[in-house]
Coordinates of C-alpha atoms and ligand atoms in Angstrom, one line a residue:
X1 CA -21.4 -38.8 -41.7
X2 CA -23.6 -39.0 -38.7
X3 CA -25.1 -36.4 -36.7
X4 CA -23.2 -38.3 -33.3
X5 CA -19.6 -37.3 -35.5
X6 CA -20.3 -33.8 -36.2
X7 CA -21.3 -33.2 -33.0
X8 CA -18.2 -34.5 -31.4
X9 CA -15.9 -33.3 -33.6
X10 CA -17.8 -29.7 -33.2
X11 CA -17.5 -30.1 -29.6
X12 CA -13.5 -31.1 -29.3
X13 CA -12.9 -28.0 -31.9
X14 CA -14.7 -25.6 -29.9
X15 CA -12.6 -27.1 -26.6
X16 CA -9.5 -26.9 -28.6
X17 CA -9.5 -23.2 -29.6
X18 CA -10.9 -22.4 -26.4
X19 CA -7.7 -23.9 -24.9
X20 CA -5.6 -21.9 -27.8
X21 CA -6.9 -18.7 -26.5
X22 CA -6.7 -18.9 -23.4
X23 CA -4.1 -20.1 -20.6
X24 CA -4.8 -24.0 -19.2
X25 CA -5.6 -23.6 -15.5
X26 CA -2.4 -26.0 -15.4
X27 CA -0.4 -23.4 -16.7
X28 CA 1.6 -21.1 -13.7
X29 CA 0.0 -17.6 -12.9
X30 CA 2.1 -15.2 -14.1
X31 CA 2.9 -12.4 -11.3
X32 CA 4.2 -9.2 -12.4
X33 CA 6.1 -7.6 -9.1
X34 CA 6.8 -4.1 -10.0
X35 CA 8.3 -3.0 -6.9
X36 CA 11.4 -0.4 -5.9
X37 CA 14.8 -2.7 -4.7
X38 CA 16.8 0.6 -4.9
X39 CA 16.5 3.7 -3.6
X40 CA 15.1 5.0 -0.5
X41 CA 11.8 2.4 -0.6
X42 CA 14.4 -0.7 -1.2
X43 CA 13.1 -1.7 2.3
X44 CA 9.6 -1.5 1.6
X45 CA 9.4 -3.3 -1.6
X46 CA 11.3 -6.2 -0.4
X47 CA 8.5 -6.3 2.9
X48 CA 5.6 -6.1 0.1
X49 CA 7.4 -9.1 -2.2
X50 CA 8.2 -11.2 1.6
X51 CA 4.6 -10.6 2.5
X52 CA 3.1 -11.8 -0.8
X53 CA 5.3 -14.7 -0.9
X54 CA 4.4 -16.0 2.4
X55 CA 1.1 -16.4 1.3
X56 CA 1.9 -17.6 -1.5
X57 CA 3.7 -20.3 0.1
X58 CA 1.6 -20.9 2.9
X59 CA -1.0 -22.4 0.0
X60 CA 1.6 -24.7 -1.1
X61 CA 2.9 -22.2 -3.5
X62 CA -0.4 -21.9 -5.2
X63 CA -3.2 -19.0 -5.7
X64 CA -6.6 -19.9 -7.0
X65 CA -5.0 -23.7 -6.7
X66 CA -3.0 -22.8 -9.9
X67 CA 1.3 -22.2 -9.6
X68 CA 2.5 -19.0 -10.1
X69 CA 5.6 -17.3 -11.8
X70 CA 7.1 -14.4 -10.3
X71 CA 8.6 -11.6 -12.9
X72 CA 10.0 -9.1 -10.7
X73 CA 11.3 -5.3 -12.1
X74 CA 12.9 -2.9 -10.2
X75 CA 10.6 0.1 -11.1
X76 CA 13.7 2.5 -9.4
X77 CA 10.5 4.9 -7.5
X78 CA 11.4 6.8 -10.7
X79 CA 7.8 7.8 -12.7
X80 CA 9.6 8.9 -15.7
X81 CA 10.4 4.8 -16.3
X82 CA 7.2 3.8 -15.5
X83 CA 4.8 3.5 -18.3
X84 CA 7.9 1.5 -19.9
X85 CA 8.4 -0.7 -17.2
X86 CA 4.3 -1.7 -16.9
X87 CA 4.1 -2.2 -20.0
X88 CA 6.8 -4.6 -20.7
X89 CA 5.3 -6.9 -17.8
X90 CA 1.9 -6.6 -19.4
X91 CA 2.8 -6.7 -23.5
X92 CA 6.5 -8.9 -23.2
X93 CA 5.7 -10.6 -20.0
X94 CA 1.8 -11.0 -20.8
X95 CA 1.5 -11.2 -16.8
X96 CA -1.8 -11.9 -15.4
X97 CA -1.7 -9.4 -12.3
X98 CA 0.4 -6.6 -11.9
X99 CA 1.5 -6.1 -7.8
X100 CA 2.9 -2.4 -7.3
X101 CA 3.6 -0.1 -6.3
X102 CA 5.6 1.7 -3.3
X103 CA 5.7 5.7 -5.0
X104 CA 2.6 7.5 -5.9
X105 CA 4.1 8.9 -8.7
X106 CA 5.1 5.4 -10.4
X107 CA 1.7 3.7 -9.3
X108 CA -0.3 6.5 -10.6
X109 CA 1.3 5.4 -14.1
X110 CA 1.0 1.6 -13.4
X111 CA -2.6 2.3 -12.8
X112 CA -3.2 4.0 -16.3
X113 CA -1.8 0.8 -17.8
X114 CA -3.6 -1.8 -16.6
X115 CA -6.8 0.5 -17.6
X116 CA -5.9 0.9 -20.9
X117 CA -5.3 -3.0 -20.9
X118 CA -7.4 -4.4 -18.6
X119 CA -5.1 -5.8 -16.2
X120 CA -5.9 -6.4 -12.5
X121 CA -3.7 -3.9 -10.8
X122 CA -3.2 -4.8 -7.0
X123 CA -1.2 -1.6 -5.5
X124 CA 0.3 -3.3 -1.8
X125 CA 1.2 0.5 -0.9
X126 CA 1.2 3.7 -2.9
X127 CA -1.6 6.0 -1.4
X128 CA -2.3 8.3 -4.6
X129 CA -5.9 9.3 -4.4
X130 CA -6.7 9.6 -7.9
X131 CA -5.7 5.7 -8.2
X132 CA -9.2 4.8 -6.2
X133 CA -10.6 8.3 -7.1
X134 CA -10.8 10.3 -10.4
X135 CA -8.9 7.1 -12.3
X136 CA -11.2 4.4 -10.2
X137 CA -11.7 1.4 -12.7
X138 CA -13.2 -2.1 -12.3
X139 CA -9.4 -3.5 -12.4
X140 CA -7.6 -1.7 -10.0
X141 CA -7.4 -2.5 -6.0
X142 CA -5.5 -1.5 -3.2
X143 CA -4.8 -3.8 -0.4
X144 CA -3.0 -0.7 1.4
X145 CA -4.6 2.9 2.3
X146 CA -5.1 6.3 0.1
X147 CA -2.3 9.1 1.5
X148 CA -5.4 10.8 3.0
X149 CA -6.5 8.2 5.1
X150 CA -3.2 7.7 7.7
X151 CA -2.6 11.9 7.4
X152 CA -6.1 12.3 8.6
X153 CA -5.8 9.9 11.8
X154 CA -2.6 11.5 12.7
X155 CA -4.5 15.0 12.6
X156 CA -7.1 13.4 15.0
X157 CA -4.7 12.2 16.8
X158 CA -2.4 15.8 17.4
X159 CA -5.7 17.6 17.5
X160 CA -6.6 16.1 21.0
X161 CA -3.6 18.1 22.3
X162 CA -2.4 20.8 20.2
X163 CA -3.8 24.4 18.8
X164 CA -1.5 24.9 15.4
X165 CA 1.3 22.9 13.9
X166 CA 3.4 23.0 10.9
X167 CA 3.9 20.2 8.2
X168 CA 6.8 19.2 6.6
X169 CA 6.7 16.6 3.3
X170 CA 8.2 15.3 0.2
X171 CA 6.8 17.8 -2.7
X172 CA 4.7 14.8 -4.2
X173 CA 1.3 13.0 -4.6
X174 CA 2.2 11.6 -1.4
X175 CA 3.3 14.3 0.5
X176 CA 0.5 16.4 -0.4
X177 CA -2.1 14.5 -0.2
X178 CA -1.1 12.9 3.6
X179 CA -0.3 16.5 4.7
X180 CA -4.0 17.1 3.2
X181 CA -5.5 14.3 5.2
X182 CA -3.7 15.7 8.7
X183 CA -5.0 19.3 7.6
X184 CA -8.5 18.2 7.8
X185 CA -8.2 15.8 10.9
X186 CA -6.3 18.6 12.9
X187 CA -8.6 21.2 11.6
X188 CA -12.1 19.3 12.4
X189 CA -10.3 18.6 16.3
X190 CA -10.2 22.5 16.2
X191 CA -6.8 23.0 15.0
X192 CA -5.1 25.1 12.5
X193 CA -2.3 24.3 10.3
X194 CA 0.1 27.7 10.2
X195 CA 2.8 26.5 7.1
X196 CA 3.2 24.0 4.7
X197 CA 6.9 23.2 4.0
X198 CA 8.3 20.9 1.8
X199 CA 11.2 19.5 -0.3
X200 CA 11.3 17.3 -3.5
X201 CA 11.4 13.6 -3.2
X202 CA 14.0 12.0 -2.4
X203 CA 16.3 14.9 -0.7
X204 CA 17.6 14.8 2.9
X205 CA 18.4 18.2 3.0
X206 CA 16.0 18.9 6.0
X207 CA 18.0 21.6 7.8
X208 CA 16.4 24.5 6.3
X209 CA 13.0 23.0 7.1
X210 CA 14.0 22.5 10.6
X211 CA 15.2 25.9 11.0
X212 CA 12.0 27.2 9.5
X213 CA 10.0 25.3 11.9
X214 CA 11.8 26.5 14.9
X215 CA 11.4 30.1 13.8
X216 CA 7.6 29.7 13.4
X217 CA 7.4 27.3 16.7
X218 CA 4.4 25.7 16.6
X219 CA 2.3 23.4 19.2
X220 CA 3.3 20.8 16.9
X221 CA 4.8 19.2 13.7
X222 CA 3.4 16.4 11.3
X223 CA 5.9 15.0 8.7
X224 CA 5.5 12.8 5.4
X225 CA 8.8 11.5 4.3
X226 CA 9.5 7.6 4.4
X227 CA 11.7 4.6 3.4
X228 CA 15.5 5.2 4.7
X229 CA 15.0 8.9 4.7
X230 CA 12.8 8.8 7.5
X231 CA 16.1 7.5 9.3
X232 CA 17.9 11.1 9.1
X233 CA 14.7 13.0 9.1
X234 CA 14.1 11.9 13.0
X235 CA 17.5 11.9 13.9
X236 CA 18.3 15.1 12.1
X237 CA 14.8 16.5 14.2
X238 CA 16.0 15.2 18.0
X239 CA 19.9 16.9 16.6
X240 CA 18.4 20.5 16.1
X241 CA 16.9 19.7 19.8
X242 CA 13.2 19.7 18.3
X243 CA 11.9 16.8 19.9
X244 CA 10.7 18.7 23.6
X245 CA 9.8 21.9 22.2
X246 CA 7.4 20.6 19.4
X247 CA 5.9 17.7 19.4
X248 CA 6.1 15.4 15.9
X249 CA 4.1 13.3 14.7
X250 CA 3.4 10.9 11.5
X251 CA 2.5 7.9 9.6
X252 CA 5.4 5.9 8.5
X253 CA 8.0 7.9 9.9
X254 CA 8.9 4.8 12.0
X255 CA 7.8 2.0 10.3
X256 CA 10.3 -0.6 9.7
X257 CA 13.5 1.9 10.9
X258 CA 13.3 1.8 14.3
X259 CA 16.7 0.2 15.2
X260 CA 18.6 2.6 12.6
X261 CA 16.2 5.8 14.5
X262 CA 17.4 4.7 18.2
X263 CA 16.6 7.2 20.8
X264 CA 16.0 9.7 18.1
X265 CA 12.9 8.0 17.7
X266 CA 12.0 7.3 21.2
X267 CA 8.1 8.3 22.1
X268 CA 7.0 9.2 18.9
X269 CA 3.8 9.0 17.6
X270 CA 2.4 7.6 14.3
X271 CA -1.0 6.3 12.7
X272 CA -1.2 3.9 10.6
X273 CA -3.1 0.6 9.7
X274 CA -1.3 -1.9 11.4
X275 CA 1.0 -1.8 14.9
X276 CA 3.2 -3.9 17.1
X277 CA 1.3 -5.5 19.5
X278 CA -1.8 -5.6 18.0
X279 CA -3.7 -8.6 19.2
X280 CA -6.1 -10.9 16.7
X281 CA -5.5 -14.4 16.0
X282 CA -4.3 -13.5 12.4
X283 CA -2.0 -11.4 13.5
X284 CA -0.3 -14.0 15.5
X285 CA -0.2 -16.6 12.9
X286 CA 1.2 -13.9 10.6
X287 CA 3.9 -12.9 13.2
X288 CA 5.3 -16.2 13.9
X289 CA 5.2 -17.5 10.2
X290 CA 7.0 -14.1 8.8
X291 CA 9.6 -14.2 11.6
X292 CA 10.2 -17.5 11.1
X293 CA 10.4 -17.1 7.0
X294 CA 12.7 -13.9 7.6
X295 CA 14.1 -13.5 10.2
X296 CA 12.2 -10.4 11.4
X297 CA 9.1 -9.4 12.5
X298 CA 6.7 -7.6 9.9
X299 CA 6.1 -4.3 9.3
X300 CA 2.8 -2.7 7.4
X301 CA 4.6 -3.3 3.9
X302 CA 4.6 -7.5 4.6
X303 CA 0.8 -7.2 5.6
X304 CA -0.1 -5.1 2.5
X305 CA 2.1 -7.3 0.0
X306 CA 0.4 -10.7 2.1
X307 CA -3.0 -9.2 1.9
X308 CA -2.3 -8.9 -1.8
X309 CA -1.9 -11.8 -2.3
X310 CA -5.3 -13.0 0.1
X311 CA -6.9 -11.1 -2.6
X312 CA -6.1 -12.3 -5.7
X313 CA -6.5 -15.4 -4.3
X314 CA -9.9 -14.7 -3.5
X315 CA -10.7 -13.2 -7.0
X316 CA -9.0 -16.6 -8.5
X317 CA -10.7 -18.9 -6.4
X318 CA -14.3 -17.8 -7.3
X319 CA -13.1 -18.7 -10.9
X320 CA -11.6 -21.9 -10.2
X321 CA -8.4 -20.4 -11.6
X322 CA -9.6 -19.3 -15.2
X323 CA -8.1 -16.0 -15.4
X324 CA -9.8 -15.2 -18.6
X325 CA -13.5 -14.6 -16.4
X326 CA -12.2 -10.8 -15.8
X327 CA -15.1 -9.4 -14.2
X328 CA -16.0 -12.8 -11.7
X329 CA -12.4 -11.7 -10.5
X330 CA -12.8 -8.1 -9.9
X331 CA -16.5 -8.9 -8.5
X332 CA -15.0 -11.8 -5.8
X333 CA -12.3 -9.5 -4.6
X334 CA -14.8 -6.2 -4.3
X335 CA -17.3 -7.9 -2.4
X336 CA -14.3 -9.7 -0.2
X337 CA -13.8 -9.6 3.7
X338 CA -10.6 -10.5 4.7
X339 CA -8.9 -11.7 8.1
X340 CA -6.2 -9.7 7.7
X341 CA -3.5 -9.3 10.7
X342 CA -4.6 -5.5 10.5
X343 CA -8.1 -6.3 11.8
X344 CA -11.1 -6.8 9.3
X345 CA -10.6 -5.6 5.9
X346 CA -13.4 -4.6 3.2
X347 CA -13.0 -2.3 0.3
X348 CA -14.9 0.7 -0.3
X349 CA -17.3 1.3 -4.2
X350 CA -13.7 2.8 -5.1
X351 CA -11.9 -0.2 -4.3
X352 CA -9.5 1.0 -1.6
X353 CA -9.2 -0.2 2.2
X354 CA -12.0 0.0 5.1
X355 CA -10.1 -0.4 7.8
X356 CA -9.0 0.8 11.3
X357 CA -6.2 3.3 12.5
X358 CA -4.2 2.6 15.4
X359 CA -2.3 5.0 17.3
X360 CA 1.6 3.7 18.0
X361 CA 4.5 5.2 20.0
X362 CA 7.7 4.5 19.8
X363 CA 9.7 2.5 22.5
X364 CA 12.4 0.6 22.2
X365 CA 12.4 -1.2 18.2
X366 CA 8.6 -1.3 18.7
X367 CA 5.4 1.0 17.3
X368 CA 3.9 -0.2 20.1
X369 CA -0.2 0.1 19.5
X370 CA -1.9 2.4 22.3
X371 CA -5.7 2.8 21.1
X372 CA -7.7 2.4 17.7
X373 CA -8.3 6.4 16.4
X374 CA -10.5 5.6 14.1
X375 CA -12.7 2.4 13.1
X376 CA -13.7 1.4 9.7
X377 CA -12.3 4.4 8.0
X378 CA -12.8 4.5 4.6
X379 CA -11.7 7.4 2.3
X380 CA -14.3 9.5 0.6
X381 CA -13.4 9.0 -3.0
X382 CA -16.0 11.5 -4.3
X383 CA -14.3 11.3 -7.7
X384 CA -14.7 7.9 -7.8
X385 CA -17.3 7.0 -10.7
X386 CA -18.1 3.3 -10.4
Ligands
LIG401 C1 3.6 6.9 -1.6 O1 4.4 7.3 -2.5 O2 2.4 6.8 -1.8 C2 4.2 6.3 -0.3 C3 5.5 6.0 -0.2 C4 6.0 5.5 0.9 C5 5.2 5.3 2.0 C6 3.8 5.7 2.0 C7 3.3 6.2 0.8

């Protein structure tokens, strides 16, 4: 036998069990959407899957120039189901990128997973700290914002004007940690936060907070509760004649409701990441191609789940599309700047957001942008061990 035939035949059985092992690059990208379409986040799940998509499609239905497979699970925004739910799109589904969450709670859980299996985790919303802080791995991104970041701009924000103020939120990761965030914003403008009230996720029973609030009648209120709730919490606020007295503010309390909050809603103001009216080319590209793909304009969800998607593209490119080089992945998408309709977008050591804070008020069905309240903020992760 000659040395020329061993060689070869070496050569095509290394090639062959390379391509046993692994997924051909002509293989689709499997996509593992574990997002809420029930429940009080339906809304936002479905913006985060539209906003992905779009992307997606915009690349001729390709990331990393390879086709992908959506398997979409409703993960409820119930916690209990979702170490079940992850792992049956890792282990059953053997996807290649796991895109979720909306609730803390639930990404929390999803973020454990894809440690223990080293899955790229790509959360398009959920804000739990511990996600980019004490549980921090090489794997696990978030295109959106921690709960601190957003609670601290509105603080800022109703520091410029008011002494004291009352919070009210959902008794939750979220909650906390946004009414956290405004507690230190509020508090380094010289404010002082008097009571914190809250009520479990997902209740609507906000009278007894209202009437709380009114007995303690502070310069001003800040609330965390989101998705379709938000639509009784400000009308249920402007009912118990609220709205004059003291002041409210928030963070998503508006986003993507305004036509159900009508004049309930009228004037308020929010902080977030992204606002109507906010001008960069991007942003206008992303406008006219999301209206014209839904019928709507976007809201922060469709940028987050679209800016997903920018990034695992990003991570798939720098690897031609071999999703077996893990860390060339993760490494592409840390060191990534984006063009993303919010403004620039970087990611911090801990892997979550830099990126600016806009103030909005309400007029009309738009969160109409007034001023940027913070540049470049990035959230302090000190737990973060990277
Ligand atoms: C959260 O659970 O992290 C969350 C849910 C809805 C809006 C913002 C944050």
């Amino acid at each position: 036998m000659s040395n020329l035939f061993i060689h070869t035949t070496t050569a095509i059985l290394i090639a062959a069990s390379a391509s046993l092992s692994s997924a051909q690059p002509s293989d689709p990208i499997k996509i593992g959407l574990m997002l809420p379409s029930s429940g009080t986040f339906a809304d936002l799940g479905k913006g985060v899957a539209d906003g992905f998509k779009l992307y997606v499609n915009e690349q001729g239905g390709k990331l990393g120039g390879r086709s992908v497979e959506y398997i979409a699970l409703d993960d409820e925004s119930d916690p209990s189901k979702a170490n079940e739910n992850a792992n049956k799109l890792v282990k059953r589904d053997k996807v290649d990128v796991l895109i979720g969450t909306i609730h803390s709670g639930v990404a929390s859980i999803m973020a454990k997973v894809a440690r223990e299996t080293n899955t790229l985790l790509i959360v398009p919303n959920a804000g739990a700290g511990e996600i980019t802080g004490s549980m921090c791995a090489p794997n696990v991104f978030r295109s959106s914002f921690s709960n601190w970041q957003p609670g601290y701009a509105a603080g800022l924000l109703a520091g410029k004007k008011h002494k004291t103020a009352v919070t009210i939120s959902w008794k939750y990761a979220a909650g906390e940690e946004s009414v956290n965030g405004f507690r230190e914003g509020f508090e380094k403008s010289g404010g002082k936060v008097l009571k914190d009230l809250n009520l479990p996720f997902p209740s609507v029973e906000f009278q007894p907070l209202l009437a709380q609030l009114a007995t303690i009648k502070p310069d001003a209120a800040y609330a965390f509760v989101a998705g379709a709730a938000q639509v009784k919490f400000v009308k249920d606020y402007a009912a118990a004649g609220l709205k004059t007295g003291i002041p409210l503010y928030g963070a998503f309390l508006t986003e993507g409701t305004l036509t159900a909050q009508g004049d309930a809603a009228s004037g308020l103001q929010t902080t977030l990441h992204y606002a109507d009216g906010l001008k960069n080319p991007k942003n206008d590209k992303f406008i006219a191609a999301y209206s014209k793909a839904y019928g709507a304009a976007p809201n922060v969800f469709g940028v987050q789940g679209y800016d997903a998607a920018q990034m695992y593209d990003i991570g798939l490119k720098a690897v031609k599309g071999d999703t077996s080089k893990k860390s060339d992945i993760y490494k592409a998408i840390e060191n990534a700047k984006i063009e993303s309709p919010r403004g620039p977008l970087s990611f911090s050591k801990s892997h979550n957001p830099i990126q600016d804070f806009y103030v909005r008020v309400a007029r009309g069905n738009q969160n109409m942008m007034t001023e940027t309240i913070v540049q470049g903020l990035a959230d302090p992760s000190p737990d973060c061990k990277l």
